């Protein structure tokens, strides 16, 4: 990215909106700290990605009231030139800490990319030493988790369009992948997990999509491992009578701020789905639909719902039917420019995500049950906008697909 482009991006930084948010949260300032790629959130929120080679520590303080301030090293004094604010240049560590003290001393609370007890790992980017330093200067360090969600996870209308584009094409790719399985089985052509994975990747290319990593293609016992990935060297054949799980995620190749869609479907390589697969799927589908109904109701009635609450709905549904120990991951994750993004997660298992789900953010709902011989997961994406919850990439799955009937 050129310097000119970086400055264009930085012009999007809305200091007034950040200051309004700080006032609303009752926080005196938001302090960004960067060293050796410790905090990609800072780069994205401040629109600094690719703007400069950073080899020395810098700080950027946005106070709730007043003018932002920069602390930069003398040999990189232009590191934050694209950002508004007063420049403070240091040479040695003593001078750096002295400048920090002057900036921090008037503030009682400072938000940083920190999470107490590491409860939101996506936000925990600042090391303990820096937290100790800021606290020693008289300020209470609080988590920026809510601020990060507001200024990093909220989608623009254009980003929503890219999600709809990706979700619709992923649904088409699911149908094409099942049809490819039937074509190979009917034609006596060998097919394995890795080859079907490559088929899906080729479809990404055809539809102008990109992904951070290859999709999950898993048969039988492999579907019971939530993050199983076939490789060229390690894969199983796909044969008649197999259970098949496809978890695919991708976004538009352009623009740069395109956001992901992420869906999971399951099928049986046959004409009639055995009861054992359909029975487990119906429990997973019930948990998915209960979570979706709950978050929709809360958004429409009060607009207030937290990630952990939605997770509890899905987890309770599965537990009441005897499979709680087989649901081994959170119900869903934030979705954005990264497939696992930095908004509220649907989680009260791996962490207790107490962040409120806010307008113009998105997350997956993907409960699962994982047994010794197969696993079922059903994943949809939910977007909150205009007081409602929207699910794109329709139709969503309602039954295990009998693949040998797919046209």
mmCIF file of C-alpha atoms in Angstrom:
data_model
loop_
_atom_site.group_PDB
_atom_site.id
_atom_site.type_symbol
_atom_site.label_atom_id
_atom_site.label_comp_id
_atom_site.label_asym_id
_atom_site.label_seq_id
_atom_site.Cartn_x
_atom_site.Cartn_y
_atom_site.Cartn_z
ATOM 1 C CA UNK A 1 0.000 0.000 0.000
ATOM 2 C CA UNK A 2 1.397 3.411 -0.870
ATOM 3 C CA UNK A 3 1.752 6.243 1.633
ATOM 4 C CA UNK A 4 -0.940 8.156 -0.256
ATOM 5 C CA UNK A 5 -3.344 5.244 0.045
ATOM 6 C CA UNK A 6 -2.588 4.890 3.748
ATOM 7 C CA UNK A 7 -3.359 8.566 4.288
ATOM 8 C CA UNK A 8 -6.614 8.184 2.419
ATOM 9 C CA UNK A 9 -7.496 5.317 4.754
ATOM 10 C CA UNK A 10 -6.501 7.306 7.811
ATOM 11 C CA UNK A 11 -8.845 10.091 6.740
ATOM 12 C CA UNK A 12 -11.684 7.670 7.524
ATOM 13 C CA UNK A 13 -10.719 7.719 11.200
ATOM 14 C CA UNK A 14 -13.600 9.408 13.013
ATOM 15 C CA UNK A 15 -12.069 10.880 16.150
ATOM 16 C CA UNK A 16 -15.340 12.527 17.171
ATOM 17 C CA UNK A 17 -17.203 9.206 17.040
ATOM 18 C CA UNK A 18 -14.513 7.523 19.129
ATOM 19 C CA UNK A 19 -14.632 10.326 21.683
ATOM 20 C CA UNK A 20 -18.425 10.066 21.870
ATOM 21 C CA UNK A 21 -18.043 6.333 22.517
ATOM 22 C CA UNK A 22 -15.468 6.961 25.241
ATOM 23 C CA UNK A 23 -17.818 9.391 26.964
ATOM 24 C CA UNK A 24 -20.617 6.862 26.689
ATOM 25 C CA UNK A 25 -18.435 4.149 28.245
ATOM 26 C CA UNK A 26 -17.199 6.498 30.982
ATOM 27 C CA UNK A 27 -13.561 6.064 29.900
ATOM 28 C CA UNK A 28 -11.086 8.942 29.821
ATOM 29 C CA UNK A 29 -9.012 7.782 26.852
ATOM 30 C CA UNK A 30 -8.134 5.000 24.435
ATOM 31 C CA UNK A 31 -4.419 4.229 24.287
ATOM 32 C CA UNK A 32 -3.024 2.280 21.347
ATOM 33 C CA UNK A 33 0.396 0.663 21.668
ATOM 34 C CA UNK A 34 2.267 -1.049 18.850
ATOM 35 C CA UNK A 35 5.499 -3.022 18.680
ATOM 36 C CA UNK A 36 6.556 -5.869 16.383
ATOM 37 C CA UNK A 37 3.071 -6.727 15.094
ATOM 38 C CA UNK A 38 1.589 -7.146 18.567
ATOM 39 C CA UNK A 39 -1.726 -5.470 17.717
ATOM 40 C CA UNK A 40 -3.288 -5.792 14.245
ATOM 41 C CA UNK A 41 -6.469 -4.304 15.715
ATOM 42 C CA UNK A 42 -4.671 -1.000 16.228
ATOM 43 C CA UNK A 43 -3.596 -0.939 12.587
ATOM 44 C CA UNK A 44 -7.099 -1.613 11.307
ATOM 45 C CA UNK A 45 -8.929 0.742 13.650
ATOM 46 C CA UNK A 46 -6.464 3.543 12.937
ATOM 47 C CA UNK A 47 -6.336 2.705 9.200
ATOM 48 C CA UNK A 48 -2.570 2.202 9.284
ATOM 49 C CA UNK A 49 -2.309 -1.186 7.556
ATOM 50 C CA UNK A 50 0.654 -1.175 5.202
ATOM 51 C CA UNK A 51 1.248 2.506 5.810
ATOM 52 C CA UNK A 52 4.701 2.345 7.363
ATOM 53 C CA UNK A 53 7.489 0.047 8.448
ATOM 54 C CA UNK A 54 7.281 0.093 12.243
ATOM 55 C CA UNK A 55 10.390 -1.098 14.099
ATOM 56 C CA UNK A 56 10.140 1.057 17.253
ATOM 57 C CA UNK A 57 7.440 1.377 19.875
ATOM 58 C CA UNK A 58 4.710 3.940 19.364
ATOM 59 C CA UNK A 59 1.657 5.074 21.316
ATOM 60 C CA UNK A 60 -1.443 6.895 20.150
ATOM 61 C CA UNK A 61 -3.826 8.373 22.696
ATOM 62 C CA UNK A 62 -7.358 9.445 21.864
ATOM 63 C CA UNK A 63 -8.738 11.288 24.915
ATOM 64 C CA UNK A 64 -12.461 11.476 25.580
ATOM 65 C CA UNK A 65 -12.064 15.230 25.278
ATOM 66 C CA UNK A 66 -9.333 17.204 23.604
ATOM 67 C CA UNK A 67 -6.690 16.554 20.956
ATOM 68 C CA UNK A 68 -5.139 13.113 20.290
ATOM 69 C CA UNK A 69 -1.439 12.674 21.002
ATOM 70 C CA UNK A 70 1.317 10.567 19.453
ATOM 71 C CA UNK A 71 4.505 9.214 21.000
ATOM 72 C CA UNK A 72 6.982 8.063 18.345
ATOM 73 C CA UNK A 73 10.695 7.269 18.179
ATOM 74 C CA UNK A 74 13.061 9.821 16.677
ATOM 75 C CA UNK A 75 14.190 7.540 13.837
ATOM 76 C CA UNK A 76 10.526 6.936 12.940
ATOM 77 C CA UNK A 77 9.138 10.340 13.789
ATOM 78 C CA UNK A 78 6.744 10.182 10.817
ATOM 79 C CA UNK A 79 5.314 6.789 11.783
ATOM 80 C CA UNK A 80 1.911 8.264 12.668
ATOM 81 C CA UNK A 81 2.020 11.219 10.298
ATOM 82 C CA UNK A 82 -1.312 10.241 8.744
ATOM 83 C CA UNK A 83 -3.127 10.531 12.080
ATOM 84 C CA UNK A 84 -4.418 13.744 13.652
ATOM 85 C CA UNK A 85 -2.860 14.898 16.897
ATOM 86 C CA UNK A 86 0.136 16.412 18.630
ATOM 87 C CA UNK A 87 3.534 14.794 17.997
ATOM 88 C CA UNK A 88 5.791 13.820 20.897
ATOM 89 C CA UNK A 89 9.176 12.387 19.881
ATOM 90 C CA UNK A 90 11.393 10.304 22.160
ATOM 91 C CA UNK A 91 14.861 8.854 21.868
ATOM 92 C CA UNK A 92 15.453 6.680 24.925
ATOM 93 C CA UNK A 93 13.163 4.670 27.177
ATOM 94 C CA UNK A 94 13.350 7.219 29.998
ATOM 95 C CA UNK A 95 12.098 9.936 27.685
ATOM 96 C CA UNK A 96 9.365 7.640 26.366
ATOM 97 C CA UNK A 97 8.099 6.904 29.871
ATOM 98 C CA UNK A 98 8.297 10.587 30.821
ATOM 99 C CA UNK A 99 6.149 11.540 27.831
ATOM 100 C CA UNK A 100 3.692 8.779 28.665
ATOM 101 C CA UNK A 101 3.424 9.993 32.237
ATOM 102 C CA UNK A 102 2.547 13.507 31.097
ATOM 103 C CA UNK A 103 -0.184 12.192 28.817
ATOM 104 C CA UNK A 104 -1.570 9.619 31.234
ATOM 105 C CA UNK A 105 -1.416 11.597 34.478
ATOM 106 C CA UNK A 106 -4.657 13.570 33.883
ATOM 107 C CA UNK A 107 -6.601 10.392 33.083
ATOM 108 C CA UNK A 108 -8.252 8.082 35.597
ATOM 109 C CA UNK A 109 -9.189 5.307 33.170
ATOM 110 C CA UNK A 110 -7.499 4.236 29.932
ATOM 111 C CA UNK A 111 -8.852 1.633 27.531
ATOM 112 C CA UNK A 112 -6.335 -0.692 25.896
ATOM 113 C CA UNK A 113 -6.452 -3.909 23.907
ATOM 114 C CA UNK A 114 -6.526 -5.844 27.160
ATOM 115 C CA UNK A 115 -9.027 -8.317 28.561
ATOM 116 C CA UNK A 116 -9.194 -9.174 32.291
ATOM 117 C CA UNK A 117 -8.235 -12.814 32.797
ATOM 118 C CA UNK A 118 -7.890 -13.064 29.008
ATOM 119 C CA UNK A 119 -11.670 -13.534 28.848
ATOM 120 C CA UNK A 120 -11.826 -12.205 25.270
ATOM 121 C CA UNK A 121 -8.592 -13.489 23.667
ATOM 122 C CA UNK A 122 -9.273 -11.689 20.389
ATOM 123 C CA UNK A 123 -8.873 -8.369 22.200
ATOM 124 C CA UNK A 124 -5.920 -9.301 24.449
ATOM 125 C CA UNK A 125 -3.041 -7.840 22.439
ATOM 126 C CA UNK A 126 -1.144 -5.818 25.040
ATOM 127 C CA UNK A 127 1.484 -7.523 27.197
ATOM 128 C CA UNK A 128 1.370 -7.444 30.984
ATOM 129 C CA UNK A 129 4.442 -5.236 31.184
ATOM 130 C CA UNK A 130 2.803 -2.374 29.301
ATOM 131 C CA UNK A 131 -0.318 -2.708 31.432
ATOM 132 C CA UNK A 132 1.901 -2.522 34.524
ATOM 133 C CA UNK A 133 3.635 0.562 33.124
ATOM 134 C CA UNK A 134 0.401 2.453 32.436
ATOM 135 C CA UNK A 135 -1.015 1.536 35.836
ATOM 136 C CA UNK A 136 2.201 2.712 37.503
ATOM 137 C CA UNK A 137 1.585 6.111 35.905
ATOM 138 C CA UNK A 138 -1.705 6.425 37.781
ATOM 139 C CA UNK A 139 -4.356 5.234 35.325
ATOM 140 C CA UNK A 140 -6.658 2.257 35.639
ATOM 141 C CA UNK A 141 -6.363 0.111 32.499
ATOM 142 C CA UNK A 142 -9.737 -1.207 31.303
ATOM 143 C CA UNK A 143 -10.659 -3.388 28.358
ATOM 144 C CA UNK A 144 -11.305 -1.818 24.971
ATOM 145 C CA UNK A 145 -13.446 -4.823 23.946
ATOM 146 C CA UNK A 146 -16.645 -2.807 23.478
ATOM 147 C CA UNK A 147 -14.792 -0.065 21.622
ATOM 148 C CA UNK A 148 -13.039 -2.567 19.364
ATOM 149 C CA UNK A 149 -16.358 -4.138 18.456
ATOM 150 C CA UNK A 150 -17.867 -0.764 17.626
ATOM 151 C CA UNK A 151 -14.978 0.474 15.486
ATOM 152 C CA UNK A 152 -13.669 -2.775 14.005
ATOM 153 C CA UNK A 153 -16.563 -5.240 13.792
ATOM 154 C CA UNK A 154 -19.398 -3.000 12.524
ATOM 155 C CA UNK A 155 -20.079 -3.430 8.814
ATOM 156 C CA UNK A 156 -20.669 -0.710 6.262
ATOM 157 C CA UNK A 157 -23.549 -1.120 3.762
ATOM 158 C CA UNK A 158 -20.939 -2.036 1.159
ATOM 159 C CA UNK A 159 -19.529 -4.766 3.366
ATOM 160 C CA UNK A 160 -23.010 -6.198 3.880
ATOM 161 C CA UNK A 161 -23.327 -6.408 0.101
ATOM 162 C CA UNK A 162 -20.087 -8.416 -0.058
ATOM 163 C CA UNK A 163 -21.413 -10.792 2.599
ATOM 164 C CA UNK A 164 -24.643 -11.375 0.711
ATOM 165 C CA UNK A 165 -22.620 -11.995 -2.454
ATOM 166 C CA UNK A 166 -20.380 -14.521 -0.707
ATOM 167 C CA UNK A 167 -23.222 -16.274 1.153
ATOM 168 C CA UNK A 168 -25.263 -16.770 -2.009
ATOM 169 C CA UNK A 169 -22.295 -18.235 -3.857
ATOM 170 C CA UNK A 170 -21.314 -20.508 -0.989
ATOM 171 C CA UNK A 171 -24.827 -21.941 -1.049
ATOM 172 C CA UNK A 172 -24.411 -22.614 -4.766
ATOM 173 C CA UNK A 173 -21.026 -24.232 -4.137
ATOM 174 C CA UNK A 174 -22.523 -26.571 -1.516
ATOM 175 C CA UNK A 175 -25.058 -27.755 -4.094
ATOM 176 C CA UNK A 176 -22.333 -28.124 -6.721
ATOM 177 C CA UNK A 177 -20.128 -30.117 -4.333
ATOM 178 C CA UNK A 178 -22.921 -32.560 -3.514
ATOM 179 C CA UNK A 179 -23.684 -32.872 -7.227
ATOM 180 C CA UNK A 180 -20.011 -33.624 -7.895
ATOM 181 C CA UNK A 181 -20.107 -36.431 -5.319
ATOM 182 C CA UNK A 182 -23.148 -37.921 -7.034
ATOM 183 C CA UNK A 183 -21.532 -37.574 -10.479
ATOM 184 C CA UNK A 184 -18.464 -39.474 -9.330
ATOM 185 C CA UNK A 185 -20.398 -42.191 -7.490
ATOM 186 C CA UNK A 186 -22.816 -42.742 -10.394
ATOM 187 C CA UNK A 187 -19.958 -42.767 -12.880
ATOM 188 C CA UNK A 188 -17.728 -45.123 -10.928
ATOM 189 C CA UNK A 189 -15.108 -42.363 -10.570
ATOM 190 C CA UNK A 190 -12.945 -42.381 -7.447
ATOM 191 C CA UNK A 191 -13.229 -39.308 -5.239
ATOM 192 C CA UNK A 192 -11.648 -38.467 -1.899
ATOM 193 C CA UNK A 193 -11.892 -35.708 0.685
ATOM 194 C CA UNK A 194 -8.888 -33.829 -0.661
ATOM 195 C CA UNK A 195 -10.133 -33.926 -4.255
ATOM 196 C CA UNK A 196 -13.537 -32.581 -3.211
ATOM 197 C CA UNK A 197 -11.775 -29.876 -1.194
ATOM 198 C CA UNK A 198 -9.856 -28.869 -4.338
ATOM 199 C CA UNK A 199 -13.125 -28.874 -6.299
ATOM 200 C CA UNK A 200 -14.532 -26.349 -3.805
ATOM 201 C CA UNK A 201 -11.397 -24.197 -3.995
ATOM 202 C CA UNK A 202 -11.718 -24.134 -7.792
ATOM 203 C CA UNK A 203 -15.316 -22.991 -7.347
ATOM 204 C CA UNK A 204 -14.063 -20.148 -5.125
ATOM 205 C CA UNK A 205 -11.820 -19.062 -7.959
ATOM 206 C CA UNK A 206 -14.635 -19.305 -10.484
ATOM 207 C CA UNK A 207 -16.942 -17.148 -8.356
ATOM 208 C CA UNK A 208 -14.297 -14.558 -7.466
ATOM 209 C CA UNK A 209 -13.966 -15.651 -3.833
ATOM 210 C CA UNK A 210 -10.920 -16.011 -1.602
ATOM 211 C CA UNK A 211 -10.386 -17.704 1.742
ATOM 212 C CA UNK A 212 -7.891 -17.678 4.581
ATOM 213 C CA UNK A 213 -7.641 -21.466 4.510
ATOM 214 C CA UNK A 214 -9.087 -24.466 2.649
ATOM 215 C CA UNK A 215 -12.584 -25.726 3.499
ATOM 216 C CA UNK A 216 -13.332 -28.720 5.688
ATOM 217 C CA UNK A 217 -14.358 -31.863 3.826
ATOM 218 C CA UNK A 218 -14.849 -34.727 6.274
ATOM 219 C CA UNK A 219 -16.409 -38.181 6.005
ATOM 220 C CA UNK A 220 -17.567 -40.508 8.767
ATOM 221 C CA UNK A 221 -15.220 -40.389 11.812
ATOM 222 C CA UNK A 222 -13.443 -37.353 10.397
ATOM 223 C CA UNK A 223 -16.678 -35.356 10.666
ATOM 224 C CA UNK A 224 -16.525 -36.021 14.404
ATOM 225 C CA UNK A 225 -13.379 -33.863 14.605
ATOM 226 C CA UNK A 226 -14.585 -30.230 14.346
ATOM 227 C CA UNK A 227 -11.442 -28.831 12.668
ATOM 228 C CA UNK A 228 -10.348 -31.830 10.610
ATOM 229 C CA UNK A 229 -8.632 -30.867 7.355
ATOM 230 C CA UNK A 230 -7.774 -33.275 4.509
ATOM 231 C CA UNK A 231 -4.416 -32.881 2.815
ATOM 232 C CA UNK A 232 -2.824 -34.224 -0.343
ATOM 233 C CA UNK A 233 -1.026 -36.804 1.796
ATOM 234 C CA UNK A 234 -3.766 -37.617 4.314
ATOM 235 C CA UNK A 235 -7.381 -38.126 3.285
ATOM 236 C CA UNK A 236 -10.122 -40.689 3.058
ATOM 237 C CA UNK A 237 -12.110 -41.812 0.017
ATOM 238 C CA UNK A 238 -15.730 -40.718 -0.357
ATOM 239 C CA UNK A 239 -17.886 -43.747 -1.065
ATOM 240 C CA UNK A 240 -21.505 -44.759 -1.131
ATOM 241 C CA UNK A 241 -22.827 -45.129 2.412
ATOM 242 C CA UNK A 242 -20.584 -42.415 3.831
ATOM 243 C CA UNK A 243 -21.637 -39.448 5.947
ATOM 244 C CA UNK A 244 -20.186 -36.171 4.636
ATOM 245 C CA UNK A 245 -19.681 -32.778 6.310
ATOM 246 C CA UNK A 246 -18.746 -29.626 4.357
ATOM 247 C CA UNK A 247 -17.712 -26.457 6.193
ATOM 248 C CA UNK A 248 -16.862 -23.681 3.721
ATOM 249 C CA UNK A 249 -15.952 -20.029 4.260
ATOM 250 C CA UNK A 250 -14.894 -17.336 1.800
ATOM 251 C CA UNK A 251 -15.276 -13.679 0.855
ATOM 252 C CA UNK A 252 -15.154 -11.622 -2.338
ATOM 253 C CA UNK A 253 -11.682 -11.144 -3.737
ATOM 254 C CA UNK A 254 -12.367 -7.419 -4.029
ATOM 255 C CA UNK A 255 -12.794 -4.948 -2.368
ATOM 256 C CA UNK A 256 -10.129 -5.143 0.337
ATOM 257 C CA UNK A 257 -12.702 -4.658 3.104
ATOM 258 C CA UNK A 258 -14.958 -7.501 1.912
ATOM 259 C CA UNK A 259 -16.332 -9.663 4.732
ATOM 260 C CA UNK A 260 -16.766 -13.420 5.016
ATOM 261 C CA UNK A 261 -19.650 -15.818 4.824
ATOM 262 C CA UNK A 262 -19.282 -19.188 6.581
ATOM 263 C CA UNK A 263 -21.698 -22.138 6.331
ATOM 264 C CA UNK A 264 -21.725 -25.850 7.155
ATOM 265 C CA UNK A 265 -23.883 -28.556 5.590
ATOM 266 C CA UNK A 266 -24.062 -32.326 5.959
ATOM 267 C CA UNK A 267 -25.109 -35.087 3.583
ATOM 268 C CA UNK A 268 -25.294 -38.856 3.242
ATOM 269 C CA UNK A 269 -23.893 -40.563 0.167
ATOM 270 C CA UNK A 270 -27.024 -42.515 -0.603
ATOM 271 C CA UNK A 271 -30.669 -42.133 -1.576
ATOM 272 C CA UNK A 272 -32.172 -42.535 1.883
ATOM 273 C CA UNK A 273 -30.623 -41.059 5.021
ATOM 274 C CA UNK A 274 -30.313 -43.546 7.906
ATOM 275 C CA UNK A 275 -32.238 -42.626 11.034
ATOM 276 C CA UNK A 276 -29.131 -42.270 13.214
ATOM 277 C CA UNK A 277 -27.839 -39.372 11.120
ATOM 278 C CA UNK A 278 -31.169 -37.621 10.796
ATOM 279 C CA UNK A 279 -31.929 -37.938 14.507
ATOM 280 C CA UNK A 280 -28.690 -36.219 15.515
ATOM 281 C CA UNK A 281 -29.132 -33.597 12.806
ATOM 282 C CA UNK A 282 -32.611 -32.759 14.090
ATOM 283 C CA UNK A 283 -31.204 -32.057 17.563
ATOM 284 C CA UNK A 284 -28.474 -29.842 16.102
ATOM 285 C CA UNK A 285 -30.979 -28.066 13.870
ATOM 286 C CA UNK A 286 -33.263 -27.530 16.853
ATOM 287 C CA UNK A 287 -30.427 -25.937 18.825
ATOM 288 C CA UNK A 288 -29.506 -23.746 15.857
ATOM 289 C CA UNK A 289 -33.071 -22.598 15.340
ATOM 290 C CA UNK A 290 -33.645 -22.019 19.065
ATOM 291 C CA UNK A 291 -30.547 -19.796 19.234
ATOM 292 C CA UNK A 292 -31.624 -17.888 16.130
ATOM 293 C CA UNK A 293 -35.164 -17.428 17.468
ATOM 294 C CA UNK A 294 -33.845 -16.212 20.821
ATOM 295 C CA UNK A 295 -31.437 -13.634 19.432
ATOM 296 C CA UNK A 296 -34.094 -12.463 16.969
ATOM 297 C CA UNK A 297 -36.650 -12.035 19.749
ATOM 298 C CA UNK A 298 -34.216 -10.115 21.973
ATOM 299 C CA UNK A 299 -33.081 -7.825 19.158
ATOM 300 C CA UNK A 300 -36.644 -7.049 18.101
ATOM 301 C CA UNK A 301 -37.989 -6.556 21.648
ATOM 302 C CA UNK A 302 -35.194 -4.669 23.404
ATOM 303 C CA UNK A 303 -32.141 -4.640 21.173
ATOM 304 C CA UNK A 304 -30.119 -6.014 24.084
ATOM 305 C CA UNK A 305 -28.582 -9.488 23.978
ATOM 306 C CA UNK A 306 -25.159 -10.816 24.883
ATOM 307 C CA UNK A 307 -23.083 -13.489 23.213
ATOM 308 C CA UNK A 308 -23.034 -15.822 26.226
ATOM 309 C CA UNK A 309 -26.826 -15.800 26.460
ATOM 310 C CA UNK A 310 -27.259 -17.096 22.912
ATOM 311 C CA UNK A 311 -24.703 -19.820 23.522
ATOM 312 C CA UNK A 312 -26.642 -20.926 26.603
ATOM 313 C CA UNK A 313 -29.816 -21.382 24.556
ATOM 314 C CA UNK A 314 -28.170 -23.734 22.046
ATOM 315 C CA UNK A 315 -26.147 -25.565 24.694
ATOM 316 C CA UNK A 316 -29.151 -26.128 26.955
ATOM 317 C CA UNK A 317 -31.179 -27.466 24.035
ATOM 318 C CA UNK A 318 -28.520 -30.065 23.226
ATOM 319 C CA UNK A 319 -27.824 -30.905 26.887
ATOM 320 C CA UNK A 320 -31.494 -31.557 27.628
ATOM 321 C CA UNK A 321 -31.440 -34.184 24.891
ATOM 322 C CA UNK A 322 -28.467 -35.988 26.380
ATOM 323 C CA UNK A 323 -25.608 -34.773 24.192
ATOM 324 C CA UNK A 324 -24.179 -31.868 26.184
ATOM 325 C CA UNK A 325 -20.766 -33.518 26.510
ATOM 326 C CA UNK A 326 -20.646 -33.958 22.730
ATOM 327 C CA UNK A 327 -21.019 -30.224 22.004
ATOM 328 C CA UNK A 328 -17.363 -29.296 22.356
ATOM 329 C CA UNK A 329 -17.084 -25.740 21.020
ATOM 330 C CA UNK A 330 -18.833 -22.385 21.331
ATOM 331 C CA UNK A 331 -22.072 -21.847 19.414
ATOM 332 C CA UNK A 332 -20.645 -19.185 17.107
ATOM 333 C CA UNK A 333 -18.027 -16.588 16.297
ATOM 334 C CA UNK A 334 -17.943 -13.008 15.085
ATOM 335 C CA UNK A 335 -17.627 -12.589 11.304
ATOM 336 C CA UNK A 336 -15.927 -9.746 9.478
ATOM 337 C CA UNK A 337 -12.925 -9.068 7.277
ATOM 338 C CA UNK A 338 -11.510 -12.128 9.026
ATOM 339 C CA UNK A 339 -13.653 -15.234 9.238
ATOM 340 C CA UNK A 340 -13.130 -15.258 13.020
ATOM 341 C CA UNK A 341 -13.486 -11.556 13.686
ATOM 342 C CA UNK A 342 -13.447 -9.255 16.693
ATOM 343 C CA UNK A 343 -17.069 -8.639 17.592
ATOM 344 C CA UNK A 344 -19.085 -10.541 20.173
ATOM 345 C CA UNK A 345 -18.784 -14.303 19.959
ATOM 346 C CA UNK A 346 -21.665 -16.648 20.772
ATOM 347 C CA UNK A 347 -19.783 -18.188 23.632
ATOM 348 C CA UNK A 348 -20.258 -19.251 27.232
ATOM 349 C CA UNK A 349 -17.997 -22.305 27.008
ATOM 350 C CA UNK A 350 -14.524 -21.371 25.835
ATOM 351 C CA UNK A 351 -14.983 -17.882 27.296
ATOM 352 C CA UNK A 352 -17.916 -16.002 28.780
ATOM 353 C CA UNK A 353 -18.446 -13.336 26.145
ATOM 354 C CA UNK A 354 -20.380 -10.628 27.943
ATOM 355 C CA UNK A 355 -20.240 -8.153 25.070
ATOM 356 C CA UNK A 356 -23.565 -6.973 23.742
ATOM 357 C CA UNK A 357 -24.361 -7.968 20.162
ATOM 358 C CA UNK A 358 -24.654 -4.617 18.423
ATOM 359 C CA UNK A 359 -26.229 -3.293 15.253
ATOM 360 C CA UNK A 360 -24.516 -3.947 11.901
ATOM 361 C CA UNK A 361 -22.419 -6.857 13.171
ATOM 362 C CA UNK A 362 -22.562 -10.522 12.205
ATOM 363 C CA UNK A 363 -21.834 -13.879 13.775
ATOM 364 C CA UNK A 364 -22.218 -17.565 13.036
ATOM 365 C CA UNK A 365 -24.637 -19.911 14.783
ATOM 366 C CA UNK A 366 -23.171 -23.409 14.474
ATOM 367 C CA UNK A 367 -23.985 -25.920 17.201
ATOM 368 C CA UNK A 368 -22.660 -29.430 16.755
ATOM 369 C CA UNK A 369 -22.750 -32.944 18.189
ATOM 370 C CA UNK A 370 -19.588 -35.024 17.729
ATOM 371 C CA UNK A 371 -19.706 -38.788 18.199
ATOM 372 C CA UNK A 372 -17.103 -41.508 17.693
ATOM 373 C CA UNK A 373 -18.276 -42.507 14.213
ATOM 374 C CA UNK A 374 -19.612 -39.181 12.872
ATOM 375 C CA UNK A 375 -20.310 -35.585 13.785
ATOM 376 C CA UNK A 376 -23.052 -33.160 12.796
ATOM 377 C CA UNK A 377 -22.734 -29.389 12.646
ATOM 378 C CA UNK A 378 -25.175 -26.948 11.049
ATOM 379 C CA UNK A 379 -23.915 -23.418 10.487
ATOM 380 C CA UNK A 380 -25.655 -20.242 9.416
ATOM 381 C CA UNK A 381 -24.602 -16.596 9.549
ATOM 382 C CA UNK A 382 -26.729 -13.999 11.360
ATOM 383 C CA UNK A 383 -26.513 -10.254 10.670
ATOM 384 C CA UNK A 384 -28.121 -7.664 12.956
ATOM 385 C CA UNK A 385 -29.516 -4.659 11.112
ATOM 386 C CA UNK A 386 -32.491 -2.326 11.390
ATOM 387 C CA UNK A 387 -33.713 -3.974 14.556
ATOM 388 C CA UNK A 388 -33.889 -7.455 13.039
ATOM 389 C CA UNK A 389 -31.690 -10.503 12.501
ATOM 390 C CA UNK A 390 -31.106 -11.486 8.889
ATOM 391 C CA UNK A 391 -29.760 -14.783 7.539
ATOM 392 C CA UNK A 392 -28.416 -14.784 3.996
ATOM 393 C CA UNK A 393 -27.431 -17.710 1.800
ATOM 394 C CA UNK A 394 -30.926 -19.186 1.749
ATOM 395 C CA UNK A 395 -32.307 -21.772 1.986
ATOM 396 C CA UNK A 396 -30.659 -22.979 5.183
ATOM 397 C CA UNK A 397 -30.415 -26.710 5.822
ATOM 398 C CA UNK A 398 -33.434 -28.491 7.300
ATOM 399 C CA UNK A 399 -32.472 -32.162 6.797
ATOM 400 C CA UNK A 400 -29.433 -34.268 6.001
ATOM 401 C CA UNK A 401 -29.056 -34.233 2.214
ATOM 402 C CA UNK A 402 -29.460 -37.639 0.485
ATOM 403 C CA UNK A 403 -26.638 -36.917 -1.962
ATOM 404 C CA UNK A 404 -27.453 -39.550 -4.558
ATOM 405 C CA UNK A 405 -30.772 -37.812 -5.195
ATOM 406 C CA UNK A 406 -29.145 -34.430 -5.874
ATOM 407 C CA UNK A 407 -29.632 -33.234 -9.459
#
